[in-house]
XYZ file of C-alpha atoms in Angstrom:
474
model
C 172.866 42.376 169.737
C 169.169 41.408 170.343
C 169.982 41.558 173.936
C 171.144 45.212 173.682
C 167.966 46.010 171.793
C 166.181 44.526 174.648
C 167.753 46.231 177.371
C 167.370 49.452 175.591
C 163.806 48.984 174.928
C 163.224 48.365 178.805
C 165.254 51.147 179.711
C 163.072 53.518 177.202
C 159.815 52.391 178.817
C 160.756 53.046 182.249
C 161.510 56.633 181.826
C 158.008 57.911 182.376
C 156.118 55.159 183.903
C 155.165 56.670 186.915
C 153.076 58.884 185.111
C 149.705 59.670 186.992
C 146.805 56.992 186.052
C 144.283 57.799 183.644
C 140.556 57.184 183.588
C 140.602 53.663 182.220
C 143.538 52.700 184.193
C 142.123 53.705 187.432
C 138.958 51.947 186.367
C 140.822 48.739 186.235
C 142.621 49.154 189.104
C 139.366 49.823 191.389
C 137.857 47.010 189.768
C 140.206 44.661 191.368
C 141.562 45.979 194.101
C 139.991 44.502 197.220
C 137.843 42.006 195.578
C 137.844 38.034 195.227
C 137.746 36.544 191.937
C 134.194 35.600 192.131
C 133.064 39.144 192.821
C 135.252 40.621 189.986
C 133.723 38.177 187.410
C 129.932 38.685 188.595
C 130.080 42.457 189.022
C 132.534 43.863 186.854
C 133.122 41.621 183.790
C 129.549 41.924 182.865
C 129.610 45.558 182.089
C 133.184 45.902 180.862
C 133.787 45.835 177.169
C 137.057 43.567 177.540
C 137.781 39.775 177.941
C 138.728 39.404 181.602
C 142.396 38.284 180.935
C 144.059 41.573 181.609
C 142.158 42.068 184.654
C 143.006 38.666 186.388
C 146.816 39.388 185.341
C 146.113 42.892 187.212
C 144.516 41.171 190.265
C 147.365 38.753 190.846
C 150.101 41.615 190.213
C 148.775 44.110 192.413
C 147.827 41.655 195.235
C 151.408 40.341 195.381
C 153.511 43.385 194.821
C 150.998 46.456 195.484
C 149.119 48.683 193.562
C 150.988 51.805 192.744
C 151.461 53.220 189.170
C 155.071 51.558 188.578
C 154.079 48.099 189.790
C 150.587 47.572 187.830
C 151.944 48.948 184.286
C 155.371 46.930 184.603
C 153.777 43.764 183.221
C 152.844 45.600 180.329
C 156.278 46.551 179.877
C 158.121 42.997 179.864
C 155.196 41.944 177.617
C 156.295 44.492 175.345
C 159.743 43.294 175.629
C 158.597 39.699 175.076
C 156.692 40.919 172.033
C 159.832 42.652 170.465
C 161.751 39.594 171.046
C 159.332 37.406 169.300
C 159.307 40.225 166.226
C 162.669 39.363 165.909
C 162.574 35.536 165.973
C 160.048 35.990 163.338
C 161.982 37.876 161.187
C 164.681 35.580 161.615
C 162.536 32.562 161.143
C 161.273 33.770 157.800
C 164.362 35.835 156.209
C 167.450 36.355 158.384
C 168.631 37.613 161.465
C 169.313 41.041 160.349
C 165.787 41.331 159.183
C 164.825 40.293 162.717
C 167.221 42.591 164.300
C 165.759 45.661 162.187
C 162.417 44.766 162.818
C 163.104 44.187 166.856
C 164.756 47.945 166.783
C 161.914 49.483 164.636
C 159.331 48.061 167.202
C 161.558 49.291 170.327
C 161.608 52.611 169.144
C 158.088 52.756 167.440
C 156.338 55.794 169.663
C 152.979 54.210 169.744
C 154.084 51.022 171.057
C 156.418 52.756 173.432
C 153.313 54.680 174.721
C 151.014 51.682 175.378
C 153.329 49.234 176.552
C 153.439 51.697 179.397
C 149.715 51.446 180.018
C 147.815 49.280 182.316
C 145.773 47.950 180.088
C 145.383 44.970 177.894
C 146.951 46.155 174.891
C 150.461 44.881 175.342
C 149.095 41.218 176.538
C 146.734 41.282 173.426
C 150.025 42.280 171.285
C 152.099 39.592 172.862
C 149.558 36.724 172.461
C 149.113 37.904 168.682
C 152.904 37.702 168.004
C 153.442 34.458 170.024
C 150.355 32.971 167.487
C 152.077 34.297 164.573
C 155.601 32.827 165.546
C 154.141 29.580 165.656
C 151.668 29.886 162.955
C 154.872 30.721 160.604
C 156.632 27.570 162.055
C 153.642 25.533 161.044
C 153.830 27.197 157.320
C 157.398 26.148 157.035
C 156.816 22.738 158.242
C 158.947 23.021 161.597
C 158.144 21.271 164.968
C 155.904 23.168 166.988
C 154.268 22.300 170.321
C 150.565 22.451 170.138
C 150.220 23.486 173.502
C 152.279 26.805 172.599
C 149.965 27.721 169.781
C 147.174 27.107 172.235
C 148.679 29.365 174.829
C 149.026 32.067 172.417
C 145.169 31.635 171.557
C 144.058 31.623 174.988
C 146.177 34.873 175.556
C 144.429 36.480 172.439
C 140.918 35.150 173.265
C 141.131 36.191 177.096
C 142.856 39.879 176.456
C 141.072 41.484 173.794
C 138.164 40.990 171.023
C 139.610 42.600 167.892
C 142.779 40.375 167.866
C 140.360 37.517 167.193
C 140.618 38.530 163.430
C 144.041 37.398 163.116
C 142.788 33.865 164.247
C 140.857 33.816 161.137
C 143.873 35.082 158.908
C 146.281 32.203 160.294
C 143.328 29.981 159.603
C 143.022 30.920 156.130
C 146.635 31.077 155.587
C 146.992 27.684 156.966
C 144.465 26.217 154.565
C 146.070 28.043 151.709
C 149.737 27.504 152.403
C 150.234 24.574 154.825
C 152.547 21.992 155.007
C 150.832 18.559 155.449
C 153.248 16.775 158.202
C 152.157 19.435 160.454
C 148.096 19.445 160.325
C 147.509 17.397 163.489
C 149.580 19.669 165.629
C 148.005 22.815 164.197
C 144.381 21.856 164.485
C 145.085 20.455 168.090
C 146.299 23.845 169.273
C 143.354 25.708 167.606
C 140.827 23.391 168.865
C 142.243 23.599 172.547
C 142.379 27.474 172.206
C 138.723 27.747 170.938
C 137.428 25.490 173.795
C 138.786 28.472 175.984
C 136.142 30.759 174.635
C 133.473 28.494 176.038
C 133.581 30.417 179.492
C 133.709 33.828 177.845
C 130.431 33.486 175.279
C 127.606 34.696 177.841
C 129.984 37.424 179.361
C 130.837 38.472 175.625
C 127.084 38.723 175.036
C 126.521 40.699 178.082
C 129.227 43.037 177.041
C 127.786 43.395 173.519
C 124.553 44.246 174.969
C 125.569 46.417 177.409
C 128.064 48.354 174.996
C 124.734 48.967 172.621
C 122.988 50.468 175.479
C 125.902 52.742 176.353
C 126.066 53.958 172.754
C 122.330 54.571 172.476
C 122.175 56.188 175.723
C 125.329 58.392 175.171
C 125.831 59.080 171.570
C 128.450 61.169 171.792
C 130.438 58.350 173.704
C 130.225 56.298 170.587
C 131.852 59.387 168.335
C 134.861 59.512 171.150
C 135.768 55.371 171.242
C 135.718 54.964 167.741
C 133.752 55.206 164.327
C 134.069 54.505 160.718
C 135.152 58.112 159.151
C 137.968 59.810 157.391
C 139.642 61.135 160.408
C 139.874 57.756 162.295
C 140.927 56.155 159.036
C 143.548 58.692 158.654
C 145.135 58.772 162.421
C 145.959 54.858 162.088
C 148.936 55.121 159.969
C 149.940 58.571 161.454
C 149.704 57.548 165.085
C 151.609 54.635 163.864
C 154.423 56.795 163.021
C 154.077 59.509 165.691
C 152.822 58.058 168.540
C 150.581 60.263 171.193
C 151.971 63.614 170.367
C 150.084 66.124 168.647
C 151.065 67.881 165.339
C 148.327 70.438 165.603
C 150.169 73.851 165.448
C 153.739 72.515 165.051
C 155.072 72.843 161.620
C 158.014 71.294 162.574
C 156.175 68.153 163.889
C 154.339 67.996 160.552
C 157.351 68.172 158.506
C 158.905 65.242 160.442
C 155.845 63.293 160.223
C 155.240 63.966 156.338
C 159.036 62.967 155.937
C 158.540 59.625 157.979
C 155.251 58.846 155.909
C 157.170 59.158 152.698
C 160.133 56.991 153.697
C 157.606 54.123 155.287
C 155.423 54.520 151.792
C 158.445 53.975 149.857
C 159.429 50.780 151.632
C 156.070 49.249 151.483
C 155.740 49.928 147.577
C 159.170 48.315 147.128
C 157.828 45.173 148.548
C 155.904 44.711 145.422
C 158.776 42.619 143.970
C 159.074 40.126 147.138
C 155.440 39.031 147.335
C 155.842 35.375 148.870
C 153.629 33.311 151.111
C 155.327 35.252 154.508
C 155.111 38.584 153.002
C 151.295 37.957 152.064
C 150.468 36.840 155.408
C 152.355 39.772 156.781
C 150.333 42.119 154.857
C 146.930 40.062 156.018
C 148.087 40.622 159.571
C 148.828 44.314 158.990
C 145.779 45.237 156.583
C 142.818 43.068 157.412
C 142.001 43.795 160.917
C 141.735 47.604 160.533
C 139.351 47.212 157.280
C 137.077 44.756 158.741
C 136.797 47.201 161.878
C 136.139 50.066 159.803
C 133.427 48.234 158.053
C 131.888 47.000 161.242
C 132.382 50.793 162.595
C 129.591 51.911 160.149
C 127.299 50.035 162.856
C 129.270 49.553 165.994
C 131.740 52.154 166.902
C 134.824 50.231 167.307
C 137.540 51.744 165.079
C 140.200 53.695 166.740
C 144.206 53.381 166.055
C 145.233 52.412 169.692
C 142.911 49.186 169.013
C 145.528 48.179 166.428
C 148.738 47.878 168.437
C 148.788 44.138 167.672
C 149.427 44.887 164.201
C 152.543 46.900 164.987
C 154.991 43.551 164.528
C 153.884 42.938 161.184
C 154.360 46.765 160.056
C 157.865 46.573 161.393
C 158.625 43.107 159.731
C 157.311 44.189 156.703
C 159.666 47.615 156.900
C 162.501 45.818 158.058
C 162.271 43.234 154.916
C 162.235 46.101 152.439
C 165.010 47.924 154.272
C 167.293 44.596 154.161
C 166.384 44.352 150.286
C 167.973 47.848 149.343
C 171.829 48.238 148.446
C 174.014 48.458 151.447
C 174.481 52.271 151.547
C 170.626 52.705 151.088
C 169.888 50.093 154.053
C 172.050 51.891 156.439
C 170.681 55.222 155.324
C 167.081 54.497 155.428
C 167.703 52.652 158.722
C 169.419 55.076 160.391
C 167.045 57.830 159.223
C 164.056 55.862 160.499
C 165.466 54.927 163.704
C 166.485 58.802 164.131
C 162.697 60.011 163.179
C 161.096 57.385 165.733
C 163.066 58.034 168.511
C 162.933 61.871 167.984
C 159.006 61.169 168.410
C 159.771 59.036 171.293
C 161.819 61.989 173.220
C 159.195 64.627 172.433
C 156.663 62.295 173.944
C 158.669 61.876 177.043
C 160.011 65.206 177.893
C 156.937 67.024 177.440
C 154.118 66.199 179.948
C 151.405 67.886 177.675
C 151.768 64.365 175.987
C 151.347 62.501 179.022
C 148.194 60.826 180.469
C 145.638 62.602 182.331
C 147.340 64.519 185.245
C 144.508 63.217 187.824
C 147.416 63.183 190.373
C 147.904 66.958 190.062
C 144.313 67.705 189.996
C 143.276 65.822 193.388
C 146.277 66.655 195.076
C 144.868 70.515 194.202
C 141.506 69.728 195.336
C 142.403 67.385 198.409
C 143.775 70.604 200.050
C 140.190 72.367 200.600
C 138.420 70.361 203.396
C 136.458 73.119 204.892
C 133.011 72.325 205.879
C 131.334 75.092 203.551
C 133.334 73.530 200.503
C 132.312 70.941 198.339
C 133.905 69.371 195.148
C 131.097 68.203 192.482
C 131.756 66.205 189.386
C 129.531 66.836 186.175
C 128.851 63.234 186.212
C 126.424 60.752 188.016
C 129.665 59.261 189.797
C 133.111 60.143 191.331
C 135.425 59.361 188.611
C 137.876 56.021 189.052
C 141.253 58.196 189.263
C 139.704 60.875 191.861
C 138.969 57.924 194.212
C 142.274 56.205 193.638
C 144.352 59.203 194.628
C 142.106 61.266 196.814
C 143.047 61.171 200.742
C 139.702 62.392 201.523
C 136.695 61.439 199.665
C 133.918 62.958 202.079
C 133.969 66.419 200.274
C 133.424 65.042 196.399
C 129.666 64.112 195.349
C 128.623 63.340 191.913
C 126.800 66.484 190.528
C 124.490 64.720 188.288
C 121.692 62.094 189.323
C 121.809 60.526 185.823
C 123.329 60.943 182.570
C 123.021 62.466 180.071
C 122.091 65.463 182.195
C 118.655 66.694 182.295
C 116.847 69.767 184.470
C 115.573 66.993 186.984
C 119.113 67.060 188.748
C 118.400 70.284 190.164
C 116.564 68.423 193.221
C 119.313 67.025 194.451
C 121.829 69.352 193.775
C 119.981 71.759 196.393
C 120.630 69.351 199.199
C 124.107 68.781 198.223
C 124.580 72.364 198.388
C 122.986 73.203 201.799
C 125.683 75.056 203.807
C 128.125 75.342 201.086
C 129.733 78.440 199.985
C 132.554 77.173 197.423
C 131.996 74.645 194.852
C 134.958 72.950 192.882
C 133.522 71.685 189.738
C 135.357 68.916 187.723
C 133.948 69.069 184.246
C 135.913 65.942 182.839
C 134.162 64.509 179.942
C 131.416 66.962 180.266
C 130.596 66.693 176.549
C 129.351 63.388 176.851
C 127.644 63.488 180.703
C 126.168 67.085 180.109
C 126.827 68.529 176.771
C 124.153 71.488 177.421
C 126.158 72.435 180.867
C 122.894 72.196 182.903
C 124.912 71.446 185.934
C 127.056 74.977 185.573
C 123.412 76.644 184.786
C 121.788 74.828 187.703
C 124.524 76.232 190.006
C 124.413 79.768 188.491
C 120.583 79.583 189.390
C 121.250 78.700 192.945
C 123.338 81.895 193.379
C 126.824 80.868 192.723
C 129.118 82.535 190.094
C 132.452 80.851 188.668
C 135.412 83.286 190.041
C 138.392 81.102 189.189
C 139.492 78.313 186.322
C 142.177 75.594 187.196
C 143.425 73.480 184.052
C 145.295 70.055 184.726
C 146.471 68.200 181.689
C 143.936 66.006 180.178
C 141.629 66.148 183.224
C 140.505 69.505 181.876
C 138.968 72.617 183.888
C 138.188 72.773 187.436
C 135.652 75.295 187.936
C 135.519 77.612 191.376
C 131.937 78.895 192.006
C 131.693 81.037 194.710
C 128.001 81.571 196.389
C 127.250 85.400 195.683
C 124.159 85.685 197.879
C 125.684 84.761 201.472
């Protein structure tokens, strides 16, 4: 049965794997494509905000198999399948095979996991590492034999993939102290120490990233609000997006009703667990709750809290729900299980068949502007650089220029703009991330002052508007 679930999970995640790359994915590709590891380490990791593990995997995958959208996303898909299998093994280990199967199926059709398992970013890698570490940890708690190096590998994957999952290691350490079996202490400690040693090369890098991140948050305060913060909206989005994924509920009463009904079922099932509070359930709740709570508190000072950063708690959520379902009467088990699977599959297919909910359509936007290559036309970005997805997709970069000298924009940008527009009669302006880079629309004002008038507006999903400006005083 588990192999049917895994095959179904794989097929489901292949359906829309060929979507256009969005900003962060394209940044990742451009950072590693065509460079050796020494260059990548010295130039990119110091200004990124994640550990280097995923980028090393991406570098290896791309150099071996190519840089197409499907190829660079396939490792995330395979890691997600591995996580579903580990979720099954944890459920089987702690409770029973039916619990493991229910949990694996719930994770397989979870719409948020579906979305991020199709993304060329570090979230699937981190979640796989977390699931593997908890599988080893629960075997320790049960006094079963665990190879210390397997636990060490799981910690290396966590430490080298993403920073927020570090919290689960503290949970495991606390659980080991409280619930340990004395016969397996040495193996656990050996694995933990080797895993911690892998942190040593990352310490100076992490400090550089921390300082750089604070500078960006200071220079671009709007960015901090986008990447995460401690607010009611961010807090409410975590359970909502866990159930519904990346689809928007705004303006659609049916979606809201389905989401509300799903929330009630999950809430009922989690409340039912109060009768089954044993050691494994306590640890699973700690895995589910402690990372968001700690991150929310830290986000009052450093913006970190955003629902997509907690993909690694989804296995715990699915396991707890599966435990509760399995504890119901047989008729209720089947009813709740079938209803939840139907609802989650509904959210999955709403996402899969509706391009509005897909990633930023840079492929379409760039194909549109690539056709304009006359000498009197120019493509401008409301930024101080060309956006990474544009570079990835464009067949001709020469007509494209950054519209700003620095961000956020100020009136000094007018000087270089005059030179860029010399001999140009049409401007295609990408206003991507304009609320961050140019919140006062200074570039648009400068275009108007230099004799250009907005004559057309084009909209591409996720990318936003491309404005055509035409010189009126030719």
